[in-house]
Each structure stands twice: as structure tokens, then as C-alpha cells.
């Protein structure tokens, strides 16, 4: 039961509170990024972080005071205290045939594949779809073709090719506050043309696991483990007062990630603190990044809280996998 | 102006704050039951309490972390500090022809009739309907036939037969977050077959009493008084941000409880504290139980707050009835 | 494979057209009742017919030009040409405790049980519910208690007691143009108090039988056959232009009619003629009555067309049962 | 760059916090009016204030505990601490042909024109429309004809005639929680008959300024400045959890106020404090009044917070106008 | 019981069919105007007609094949056979301050007041509102100020001043397929500034008169009679398949037309012929014009059928008024 | 002004009626395929036709009486009289990694590319998406990978590669009766992996061309002409009674078909005959196939009528292109 990947020696970390019996715990100094960290920001949340050089780099969703959604670069020594650029990332077209325009950019993910950092985000091109770009140095950023037709959100690349294909999860959507949503997988040989789409994970029956009954969407890039690809994801329940976002976790087959090995019946984390229960959109926990240390099994998750600020939560692979296996929704079906 | 019924000598109680001029007041240590009292609970609210032996017993709505809705048994010496079973109540079929299955169980009420404790709840049987069960000892619980066809919620039994009939209030509903709802009454000779349904209480005109314009539903079992059956109920207003639940009170005729004697134009209690304004469903006060002491006229009400925790509020029959009579919506109609 | 019941020697009948290969066929002179048969009628449809004396009697839904929905008495020698009263039926309260008021009355069914003719209809009492009445002579009509709480439609009694209980099918609904609906069964010893409710028949999966995916509802009183209770029912599909009503058929277990023996995957009859495709509500076939001759196996069905006029269709038990058995939706599930 | 108008020597004021770099800042003791200032009040918000004698007078929206919406008179020495009448304003009919009835009264504005104080509010007359009244002394209040047909809200008079016409802004609406809304202007010679309606300000494109994409509405009476009429207004964004109200500002042409000179792309103030994020309607900032001192350029704004309490914010004309000019949405269009 | 007004000696007319017992009867050669009378027309309906010179003139709603809604001039000798201009009416601004632009123009009415022909229509100015124009000769057409703010439809002027005011009926609406709507009245001294708005006629209770429960709107200009102003209007019922439009009639007080003298409980005419039941919008009868001959009491009504073609129907004042009086919805209320 | 492509000597054809002045005309014997051509069919419509051998082959949408949507093979000598298989097409998986399953199959298009016949249809795979298959002989049919993720409809391949890419139009959708929809283009080198998605054609402004304001979708495979790719498409208007489908036409740039050369402001054909105005979904004209004869310029269009039957209409390239150029919506924008 191990994480397969790099050793992140300075992974941000806080031990589990003594009194807690939960498999995951919030950082005691949450939120780590306040809504007004930037002079122009209305909110900073749903953001992506990767190890970079001797610290960390990130791509942050910063909504400005016109409520425009843009993604910004940031750096941190410790993964907790961040410096974020006031100006949003300006992408350069990947090649002469590529569009590099966006009506908006939000909910970025970042994953390193073979030394190059790929950014996926919700990109405004006649509707929301999956934007794709890359940087080698967090200085120059290149925008590739959109992966899919609109309407899509929550595009998440796996951190390596599988069977000679790049693999991307996504959540086909509609034009508005989509009231449905399952996770699909698509494959590509070149990150430009995509096909061989497969259904991966759908919403759960209300009677079995109500927090993930309206829609679900992949969170951070899947983490490779000896047990399968570890996928944190968000699930949504519709109450009489709107949408309610929680976080769960699944394991996908290493060789064929369209096969689901396990999936949490209980949520891992649901809104319960004031910064999760109050904000621009109350009752939202939305994970977009995770750092996983192969040596110690530590996992640090970054999540947007109430669509307003950014929080962190911690777990370990040794705690998480057994919890998932004993809490597997597939066992009921 | 008296409560007709038992003397509850250890009724939970806190005196009215000196500065308050309200007819009802919250317990200063609310919420009495936090959302995570159980290891597995997401929230504990909308629950029922009765005097039992030298203390109190209760049936609690405990949503677990899969957001499944189940009802659990609990005990308390003082009515405030509760021990609740981690495991939900397992009902035994009442007789061989009875179904004892439920997709979900929520919003329980408990009432003692002739020494037997009857439990009513919202029971999932191809949609929400009124589940009915009983226990004599809070050890063995028996499930009877559902009282009605779906779709129904907020079934509430009177604490004694009236004109040789058991009488139950209920609120016919639909399959979702029902956007309408009036209180009806049904009668039965055996708690199995029900009929002689009568309209009791409908929503109020917006111009007269807006907090109860979308839907209303009975709360605790009606309390017998010299003035009539005292019925606490919830009322709902739809704002641009969703449903808003407050508590009111009505008096029904002792002999024919389909006749309404009085009904509060003002609400008794509306969301105003942080545990009522924040939570899984913000802005909810939902009463499901009340203890009434015939000797002193004290009334202690248990209510779900924000669909997350359980709170208490206090009043007395001497304060309540005159307030209701001078604040009677029927006087305007 | 026989009908169990009376011989109706003058059952209205027309032979199957030579060229047809269908199991059911329309009457060539449809509609048998035009919308303006009454001086005051806007439309006459969704009506009930029974053998009576040496001819037939019926209870007809006649919407007047104020579009008020009322039920009227009618007589016919041949079951095809009808004389309908201009004035709607005036019910007398069954006993002193019974309400005999209705905001509206529609979609009647009539069934003879032990020589008494029972009428069930959609009755307006603070919303639609199942009205119940009877006549012994089609002269005096008595209204009993509503069978259920609102909101309910399509209440249909079985033509005899089963296991000492009267049995009624119904379709719980909501306050408007209900967008859901399954068929349930309820039981009563006295036609006043009802209980022991069971789920019978739900909507079908879209991929398997789309015409019955939105809602379904019982049609004429079930016909007793050697194979089980034969139940004609309507099913609804929602197109981008509204609801589309077709007719299907099911077989229920004779002893326990909550058990479904077979159910048609194909519809029996769907809107295809101009009087079904045009009218107050286009695209509606809604059966409410059937005459079944035990001797010949002939079945004559009365249905409302386009919520405007009344049509007839014919089949025989020998044709229908094998068709149903080879077209059984349960075989796929 | 000056305010044209009176000198308000005792304008309520608090200096900008040292650390702030914003153009507007909240009063540190917000909310200035709690929800329960009146014995009968559920909430006090969206209210109007004017200089009066040596202090200030106001007309306050006080929703009572029946959630009826009424407007009440109040006085204050300092503009911050208010005494509000328990009883709502009783209007006298302006002349014998005028109706002085209202199903409800909410969101008042007050403006002094030629020594008379005119009150505009949302008036219930077969739906919401713009009520109009006046007082000369804050003792006797007279109700004039409703300015417009229903359905309308946010009627706001300019503080003087323009080209011999009284000019009123309004926001045509529908019967419910209107999901659209632009600002129009109407003209009158006598405050009774209105015409020459012109479109002024519409919602913004989502990609450019999302906080004002669903609907907008005028706030306090426009403030005359050397640069044009300064108009604070609210803008609404629809999230998956409901409506979200922020405040912006525009400049209208002095001679033809249907011409927009500038309009803020960023919001000025959006919900961020607990009294704005929690309450009867979470996430609402709704300005209805402003005091502007011509001598110092100080502007004090009163706004409803979360439809529950009243807060204040401050700015100066010297800070505001340059900010607006460099943040002008029109520059993008 | 007489029409007050002009003698139209060549009023189009067809006697009542011998077999009919209805108060109103359709023209046997309906539709009089087919959808493709113009080379460019998709449909011609909801149109206005007046006596002009020795024949008739009209303003017709002609939707072209781009489905743009425009109004066109037409002439007829007999009121039945029409010549309509291929080109739509081009309005000239009434004075220099008037806007003469329209995004669309539909559902015109025409009324002669003091020798000038006033045209009212639904005019697109940032939403639908009431456009107002005039012609003296049906050669030059002038557009005045819109009467009201958006959103409004079905503006209908009375044929003379009442108490020194021009009086217009209208039906405040919303931005789309408005699902509500009552008739109000507004007054003006100059046809430019409007005020003194009064509620006239609302939708009816479903139980009493369902065809007019969703919305209603004035039809032709009111006809002056000795009994009051005779107003034909349309009423709408919502079925599960959309809106259903019928025609009714009311009598308003001659001196104060906001007072309703009588109102038909039954509809006068509802969709029943193929040209009313099939078309661009099935099930629509929408009257916009009527010719009334004071000498004979004959009334000829023009109505749009199925939003596609134009039909006519006939009645007489002597038949209509008694029918209305014995069918008065007010008698029930 | 010529069609580029094959000579279809036996193209089905009927000359334009003498009296008509329209650019397109219906076949006088429409519908050519009745709803019950198959014993099991409920309806046959929205179908595809190509020249094959010395006659024609087709793929037909046949909804059966369970209202399951399947595609069937058919042959015809003359393109008008068709023989259609009772059994639906059984696809063979294209290769071992391909899924060949479908919950449903509808609205097929067929296009010949380099001698192979490619079929595109709306394929049910966890929602509607674009299914892709081929046949070389209309005997064996092979199913390839779905082109896109759900939710998509109206996938239409160009009849040859453009710049070395296969090019497909499609209309991204949602899960239900999608209320939006623009036409996009995607490119592929191998018909398996798709990318380089471009926006092509969006809905039109209501004021300019209302028939195509809700959604639009490509119809038959584009026809190559000297002026560009000729694309017939459907456009939808939402009335108060549902969706209304008409047909229009556009010209796309030959080299870069994401560039629109012209687009019809008027519709070409809109529902006007009884078989278009009545049926399972009234008011639908939905083109899915066209035969174009390069020699004569004749074009024969097949369209689904009222989602029930199949009709034909005719035009010529010489008539159509000038009409389009003088009726070009782009000229207004």
C-alpha cells in the first residue's frame, strides 16, 4: 500500500489532532489563502499546486472584483504561504493553428508529465470546455487546442501515459449550473486529438450515498499507488437551498482506469467550518490539487472553500486506503 | 388555561433572560446536540423526545456521512445531555403481513398513547410516506403498515383517541423539495386503515403572514390544554436564495381538531443565531418534539437547526396562549 | 384463457379490418361521442360505461364551456349511441358525517360490485384526490368519504373483494400537471378506511419502453381472467412539445394483485388519427372503461381522445393475452 | 470634481482604515441597526435617510414577525444611532381620487425636492409597483398615485427637475423573484402622469462583469456632481445557490440622464462580512440611501445587509470618480 | 340594449346557421386570410380592422419567413377579402423627441378617436411594451412615445375620452411567454404621459372558469353600448401541452370603466376547427378587432387562429348581452 | 454555380408547381413513408438516403411501438418508394477495442467517402453522443468508436477530407430536450481521435431571424458546390406550446468550413401541411438527407415531418444560391 512517485521532502504537513478519529483532517490555520490576497481579487479558490524546484508552484483561480475568472501563477517555499501574481497568466498559442483565447479560465489543475507541467482548466470558448496548456518553467505558458467540444468541466490528466495514451478525465456538462454529471475518460496519442471515450464513474443512488447524487467531478490529478489510481473527487447534493459540495475518493484500475476498484460511500470531507459554510457560494468543498509523498505516504489536499478561499486537509495513504476499502460503495451494488 | 397531561418534574428548563420581551426564548447553551455527536454522523436534528422512566428517551434523525437518513435511539437523564446509539433502530415487522423496510427514515415524532410509544417518521417506500412503529420499552421496536400512500411527510399522531379514532396530522407532498403543503387530518380505528380525511390548516396569504406562505407542517405531537390542542408547526417562505423555515403555533378544537381555534400570525421563532443561519441547509428551525409539564405550564421545545444540529427553546402555557390569542391570523380573515 | 364474468350479449362490436395485423383496432365511426353532444359541453371524454338493465349506463366527464369538470349520467341501448344528461350528477352524502362537495369531478370509473355500482373519480377537495360514490339504480347517487388524502388521481376499484378486502389502484400525484406517477394498491374492509398500501407498477426505463416513462395510471376496472387481472392503463412520454398519452395492458396476479405477471412493452394504442392528434390536448389516448364478454372473449374499450371526444377500440382476450405474453416488459428486466 | 448640493456638516463619518487600499470602506461598528431594534421587527434593512433639521430623518423597511413588509419613520442626531417608530407610516390620500392602500411597502428611497421630501417605495397593488408619497415635516405623510403599472421595483427620483421634468429611474420586473432587470428612466411634469420612458442601463455581459449579469437596480437618489449624476446601484449574479447582490456605481449625463457616462466594471462592495454572508437572505448588499457633503466630498452610504440589518460604508467623491473612470465598463464595449 | 356609435351599412355578415344554438358563430368560409396571402408571409393573424371611407382599412400582423413580426396596412371593400401591402408600415416620429424604432411590432389594434386612427401594438423597445401611433389617412403613419415601460402587451384604447382622459387597457407582462396576466387601465390627458392606473379584470378561479385562469388580455377596442363598454378579451388555460386561448366578453361601467359590470363565465369561442387546432401555435383564438353596427346591433369579430391565419365570427348585441347577463362570473363571487 | 459531385440520373424529382413562387417545393405525394410502413413501427422519419448501385439505399429512423429508437436499412429503385427491413441494423464492432452497444440510435446521416458509406447517428452511451459506423455493401455494418463525449446530437460528416482531415459538424447538447445549441466542427485524421474543434454557426438574434433562435443543427451531409459547402440545417423557435422546427440553408467556405459565407435569414421550409402540423411532435421539419445531381443541379431533400413520417422537397442549385445570397443573415450583422 504505497504511493508510486516522487519523494516530496518538504510536503506541507500538520499531524492529526489527538482527539480526532477521522481519516482526514483540516489544517488548523485554514484558510491558507484569504479572498483578498491580491489587491484585485474577490476570491481565490479551486487551485492547483505542484512541487517545483525546491518549493512549490501553483496555478490559482483568482476571481477579480468584476467577477471575471482568470488563472494566476504563484510560488511558495512551504506550500502554505503563497505569493500570487497580480496579473493573470497570458498564454502563447502552442502553434500557428491553435487558438489562444478564452472568455474565462477557471478551476485549473496542473500535472507534471515527463518534466513538462500541463495545465487543464475550464476554458470559455462558446461555452465551458477543457482548456489545455503547458509550461516548462512557470515563466512561459503555451495554450494548446481545447481537448473537447463544449460543454465540459473538470478536465483532469493522469500523470503518465497509460497504454501509450494520454488519458484525461472530464465531466460533460451543459451551459449553466449543470444539474447532472458523471466522470468519463478520453484518450489521446498527442494531446490534440481525443477519442476512445469511456464512462468511468456516475452519480450514486440517493438511498446509498446522497452526497454524490446530483453530479460528481474529478479533483486533483490521480495519484498512482500500488492499489490503483487514487482519485479525489467532489460530489454534489441538491438541498432546497441549492447545491452542497463534498469530497470523496475512488480507486481506479492501474492498467484500465475506466474500471473502478473502489469508491467511497461516505464522504471524506463535507462543509462544516465557517469558511466552508459562508462565502460567495456557501457549502462548498472543492479539491483541485494534492501533494503525495511516496516515501512517507503523506497526502496534502488543496481545496476551494465556499468558492471564496483556499483550505488544506491532510491524510496518509495508510489511513486512506483501508478506510476506502471498508467503505466501498461498490460493495452494495 | 392549563396543560392537560402529566407532570414532568425534571422537565429541562432555563428561565427567560431578563432583558427579553419575547414569548419564547432559546436555550443559552444551544445547540444541545452537535452534528458530530456520533462518530458516523454528519448531522443530528429534527428529533423526537419523550419522558421515559425517570428521565427521557428519544428517537433522533442522524444523517451519516453517506448522507443516509436513519433514526436512532437515545437516552438522557436531564433532557439536554444525550447518549445516542451509533447504530440505527432496527424495526421488527409488526405482523407477518407488514413490510418493515425503508429506503430512508427521517424527521421522527414520538408520542405515548396508553402506555405505548408510537413513532411516526418520513419513510422511504417508493417515495416519502408516513412510517409508523411502536415500542413499549425502547428496546424492541415494531414497524406497522405505512399510514398513507406516498407522497407524504410530517405525520404527527395526537396523544389520545378522539371520538374513538386515532387521529393523525400529515402534510401531503410530492417527490422532491415540495413547493406547496397544507396540514390535513386522517382518522383510524386500528392504526392500520385510515380515512375520513379533513383539511385542517393551509398556507397563509403572503400579505398577512409571509413566513408561512409556501408550505407548513405539523411539529411535535399536539399538547392537550384547556383551550384546545396546542400545535407547534413549521412554516416556509421562499426567498430568492431558497427555503426559509420558521416556527409558529396553532390551537385546534379539542373535540374536532379539524377546526382551527387560533393560529399565530407572527412566527414564534425564526432563524437568527449562527447555528440556525449556517449549516447543511441554512435558515431552518424545525420543531419535532415538545415536553409540557401540566403542573407548571412549562414547555420545552426541541428543534432542528439548519438541518445540522439540535436546539431547544422554552415558553409557558400562560405566556403562549394569550400571545396567540392576540396574534391570531384568523382574526384577519 | 378466458374472461371470468358476465355475458354481455349486446356488447358493442365491430370486426377487425381485413388488412389489419394489429391486436387492437379502432371503431370505424369514431369518435362515438362528439365534443358538443351537450348544449353546454366543451368536450366529453375519459368516461365510464357498464352494462345496465338491457343496455348500458355510463358516467361521463363533460367539461362545460367554463371549462368546469363535472360528471354526468348517460344511457345507451347499444353502447355506442348515448344520451347524456345536460345536468351533472348531484351526489347525496352517504351518511351524516360524509362530505359531499367537490371543487371538480373528472375521469370517472364505474364498477359493479355485488350489484351496486361504485363510481370513482378525481375529486377536488383542497387538491385532486379519489372521490368515491355509488348508485343502485342510476337515479340516486351517494357520495362516500374520499378514499385518500390529496394528491391522487386515477383511482380504480377491482370488481370484487380479494382476500376480504376491497382493493383500489391509484396514482399518487402532485398539485399540477404531475411529471411522475406509479400505480399503487390500497386495501379496505369497508370502503371508508384504507391501508396496506403496496407498490404495483412503476414507469419503465426509457431505453426499454419510452411511451410509459413519465407516468402511468390505471384505466378501466381490472377484468378478471383465468390468467390474472387484466389491466388496461395509460402511459405518458414527455416530448419537447408536451405530454403524449398511449394505452398499454398488464396482467396482475389474481390472489395478490400487487404482483405483476406481465406488462406490455409495446403500447396497444397510441395517438394516430386526427381526433387523437388534434383537440384541447393533442396526442392523448386515455382509457377509462371496458366491456368484456365472458362468453365470446370480446373486449370493447372506451377511451378519451385528445381530451376532447370519446372513441372506442376492440380486441379479444384470445388475441390480447398471447400478444402480451410475447411482448412482456418483465422478460427484459 | 465636486458634489453639487448641500453641506452636511454632521455627516456620519469614519476615516479609511490605514491598511486598506480600497476606494470604499465599511463602518467598523456595522451593523448600525440590528434586526431586532423594534420589539416587533424581524429585520430592518434597505432603508432611506436624509438630512432633516439639525439631524437626520429616515424611512426604514421594517419587516415584522409575520414577515409583513412596512415602512417606518425614524430620527437620528448623528445618522448612526436611530430611533424608529414601532408603528409603520400611515399615509393619507394625496387627493380624493388617489388610492392610499398597499398590500406591502418595501425598499423605500427618500429625496428632497424643493423642500418637500418625496418617498418612493415598492408598493403592493395587485403586484409590486412604485409607490410615491411625500411629507413636509416627517409628521404627516401623503400617498400619491402609483407612478407606474405593475410590475416594477426600485423606483428612484432625481433630486431636482431636469428639463422641466421630474425624472424617475425604475426597474421593470415580474411577479416573483425576477430573474432579469434593467434600469429605465421615466419623465413627468406633475409626478402623476409619466411618459417618455428611456432605457438607461442594462445588465453586463458575463465575460466582462459577472456581478451585474442577472439584474441591476438603482440605489440611492442620484447625487449631482460636476461630472454627472452619481448613481450607486446594485447588481445581481446567480450562483448555483441563489442570488448574490453587490454594489456598483455609474455616472449619468447631467442634462440627459439616459446617457451613461461611466459605469463600474468592478463592484464597489460585495458581501464579505458575517452580517452580509449570513441572514434571512445570505449574500446581499443593497444600497438605498447616501448622504453626500458638497463641502468635503464625503459620501456615506446606507445599505441593507443580508436582507436583515443595516450597514454603512464610506467614500469620497475625489476617490470615487477617478476609480470609476479607470474602471469604466463602457471602455470595453 | 343598443350599440352607441356609427352605422356600418356594409358590415361583413353571415347569418347564424339554422342548427346552431350558440350565441356566436364562425364565418363559414374561414379563414378569411390565409397564412401565405403575402409572398413573404409566414402567417397573418391578430389583426385590426376599422371602417374607412366606403370600405375598410386594417393593420395586420404579418410574420415574415424570418419570423420577424411586423405590421402591415391593408384595405378591403367588404371586410372579408383583403389586399395587404407587401411592405410593413414605416412610422414617422411624431415629434423630434420621439423614438420611432421597434425591434418588432405585433398584435395591433386600431381605434378611431375624433377622426384620427390610433394604432396600438406590442412594440419591441428593450422588451415588449405598448407602441402608440396614428394615421389620418392610412397613408402617413406617425409613431408617438411608448405608453408604458416594458413589459406590457395588449394595449387597447377606448374609442373616446372618459372624464377628460384618454383611457387605455393593458396587460403587464414579463420578458417571455408570460405565465400570468391581468387587465389594468391607465389614463392620460395627452396620450404621452400616463397615470392613475387601476386594476380592472383579473384571472378567474380555476374551479369557476378555468379557460381564463392563467392570463387574460383585452381584445378589440371596447364597444360603447347602452349597458356599458363591451369588451371582448382572450383568456388562457395551461394544459400539460401548453397554452390554450379562448375568447370571452365583459361589460365595463360607462363612466368608470375600472368597474366591471359583468363578465362571461363560459367562453364565447374556443378552438374547435382544424385551422384553430393546427398551426404555428395550436389552440389559439385571439380577437383583435370588431366591427359593430349601431343600427342593426350586428357585431363582426376578427380573430387570429392558431397564430397562423385570420378568422371571423359573428354575433349581435341583442343576443350577446342577455347571454352575458345570465352567464355572469361576478354572480358567483 | 454548380454542384461538384456525381451525376444521379434517376434522382427523384417533381417539377415546381406552376403557381408557386417559392424557392423550394414539397413533393405532392408526401409523405413518402407512412408511420406504419413496418409492422412494428410507430413512426419513420429523420432518415438518410444515398445513391447505391442503380438505385438508392437508406438508413431509417424507425421508432417501434415501445417507442424505442433504432435505425433500419432500406432500399429503393426510385428514391420514393422504399422497402425497409423489419429488423434494425446489427452493428459489428469495428475492432476488438471498440464498443458496439447503444441504448438507442436515432437521426442517422449517411455519406459516401472514397467508396465507403459512413453512418453517423445519435447514439445512446450514458447519454446521447455521436455514433459512427460504416458499410461497404449495405450488408455488413461496422460500428466505430463514438466520435465525442456525450452530450451531442446531429453529427454530420463532410463527404471528403479537407486539408487532410475528416471533418464533422455536431451540435453539443445536454441530457434532455436541450434548450440551446450551436453548430461546431471537429477534425480527425483517422475518424477515431478528434480535435481542433471550431465554432461554426450559432443561433440567430430573435429580432433578425426568430425561427432559428433556440437551437440549430446540421441536416444532410454538406453538398460541395462551386460557391462553398451547401449546408441544410434545422432551426428551432420556442413558442408557448413547445418547439417549432424549420429548415434553412448556409454556405460554408470550401477550404475552411468553419467560415460561414452565407446563411439564410428566412427559413426555406416551415411546418404548414397537416402531416407537418400533426403527429407525435407537431410542427417539425427535420432534414437528414439530400440527393444532389451535379449535372442538372437538382436537389431532393428528405425530411422528417412531425417526428412521425418522411417527406420530400425539391429545389435546384440555380434557384437556391441566388435566393440565399439575397437573403443572407450575415449582411445584417
PDB file of C-alpha atoms in Angstrom, chain E residues 35 39 42 64-69 103-104 177 241-243 245 278-283, chain F residues 21-22 206-211 237-241 244 265-267 271-272 277-278 283:
ATOM      1  CA  UNK E  35     -51.044  32.407 -43.988  1.00  0.00           C
ATOM      2  CA  UNK E  39     -45.350  36.383 -50.892  1.00  0.00           C
ATOM      3  CA  UNK E  42     -45.324  33.040 -42.775  1.00  0.00           C
ATOM      4  CA  UNK E  64     -42.408  37.014 -42.438  1.00  0.00           C
ATOM      5  CA  UNK E  65     -40.408  33.896 -43.215  1.00  0.00           C
ATOM      6  CA  UNK E  66     -37.612  35.036 -40.918  1.00  0.00           C
ATOM      7  CA  UNK E  67     -40.373  35.022 -38.310  1.00  0.00           C
ATOM      8  CA  UNK E  68     -39.975  38.747 -37.801  1.00  0.00           C
ATOM      9  CA  UNK E  69     -43.138  40.364 -36.543  1.00  0.00           C
ATOM     10  CA  UNK E 103     -37.356  45.619 -32.579  1.00  0.00           C
ATOM     11  CA  UNK E 104     -40.694  44.124 -33.520  1.00  0.00           C
ATOM     12  CA  UNK E 177     -44.187  33.579 -22.573  1.00  0.00           C
ATOM     13  CA  UNK E 241     -49.261  20.556 -23.633  1.00  0.00           C
ATOM     14  CA  UNK E 242     -49.049  24.344 -23.422  1.00  0.00           C
ATOM     15  CA  UNK E 243     -51.283  27.388 -23.545  1.00  0.00           C
ATOM     16  CA  UNK E 245     -56.503  30.611 -25.814  1.00  0.00           C
ATOM     17  CA  UNK E 278     -53.417  23.217 -36.028  1.00  0.00           C
ATOM     18  CA  UNK E 279     -50.861  25.861 -36.933  1.00  0.00           C
ATOM     19  CA  UNK E 280     -47.777  27.584 -35.634  1.00  0.00           C
ATOM     20  CA  UNK E 281     -49.313  27.680 -32.172  1.00  0.00           C
ATOM     21  CA  UNK E 282     -52.129  25.186 -31.883  1.00  0.00           C
ATOM     22  CA  UNK E 283     -55.271  26.024 -29.912  1.00  0.00           C
TER      23      UNK E 283
ATOM     24  CA  UNK F  21     -43.122  31.445 -56.273  1.00  0.00           C
ATOM     25  CA  UNK F  22     -41.095  29.683 -53.624  1.00  0.00           C
ATOM     26  CA  UNK F 206     -34.618  36.950 -32.159  1.00  0.00           C
ATOM     27  CA  UNK F 207     -35.190  40.291 -33.829  1.00  0.00           C
ATOM     28  CA  UNK F 208     -33.465  39.176 -37.027  1.00  0.00           C
ATOM     29  CA  UNK F 209     -34.453  35.580 -37.580  1.00  0.00           C
ATOM     30  CA  UNK F 210     -36.638  34.124 -34.909  1.00  0.00           C
ATOM     31  CA  UNK F 211     -37.118  30.646 -36.389  1.00  0.00           C
ATOM     32  CA  UNK F 237     -38.152  28.535 -32.178  1.00  0.00           C
ATOM     33  CA  UNK F 238     -39.815  28.080 -28.783  1.00  0.00           C
ATOM     34  CA  UNK F 239     -43.465  29.059 -28.717  1.00  0.00           C
ATOM     35  CA  UNK F 240     -45.700  28.942 -25.671  1.00  0.00           C
ATOM     36  CA  UNK F 241     -46.700  25.488 -26.868  1.00  0.00           C
ATOM     37  CA  UNK F 244     -41.098  24.587 -33.671  1.00  0.00           C
ATOM     38  CA  UNK F 265     -32.405  34.783 -42.809  1.00  0.00           C
ATOM     39  CA  UNK F 266     -35.729  33.381 -43.978  1.00  0.00           C
ATOM     40  CA  UNK F 267     -36.405  29.727 -43.454  1.00  0.00           C
ATOM     41  CA  UNK F 271     -44.395  23.315 -40.974  1.00  0.00           C
ATOM     42  CA  UNK F 272     -47.553  24.116 -42.934  1.00  0.00           C
ATOM     43  CA  UNK F 277     -48.588  20.172 -38.111  1.00  0.00           C
ATOM     44  CA  UNK F 278     -49.988  16.953 -36.600  1.00  0.00           C
ATOM     45  CA  UNK F 283     -44.610  21.381 -36.026  1.00  0.00           C
TER      46      UNK F 283
END
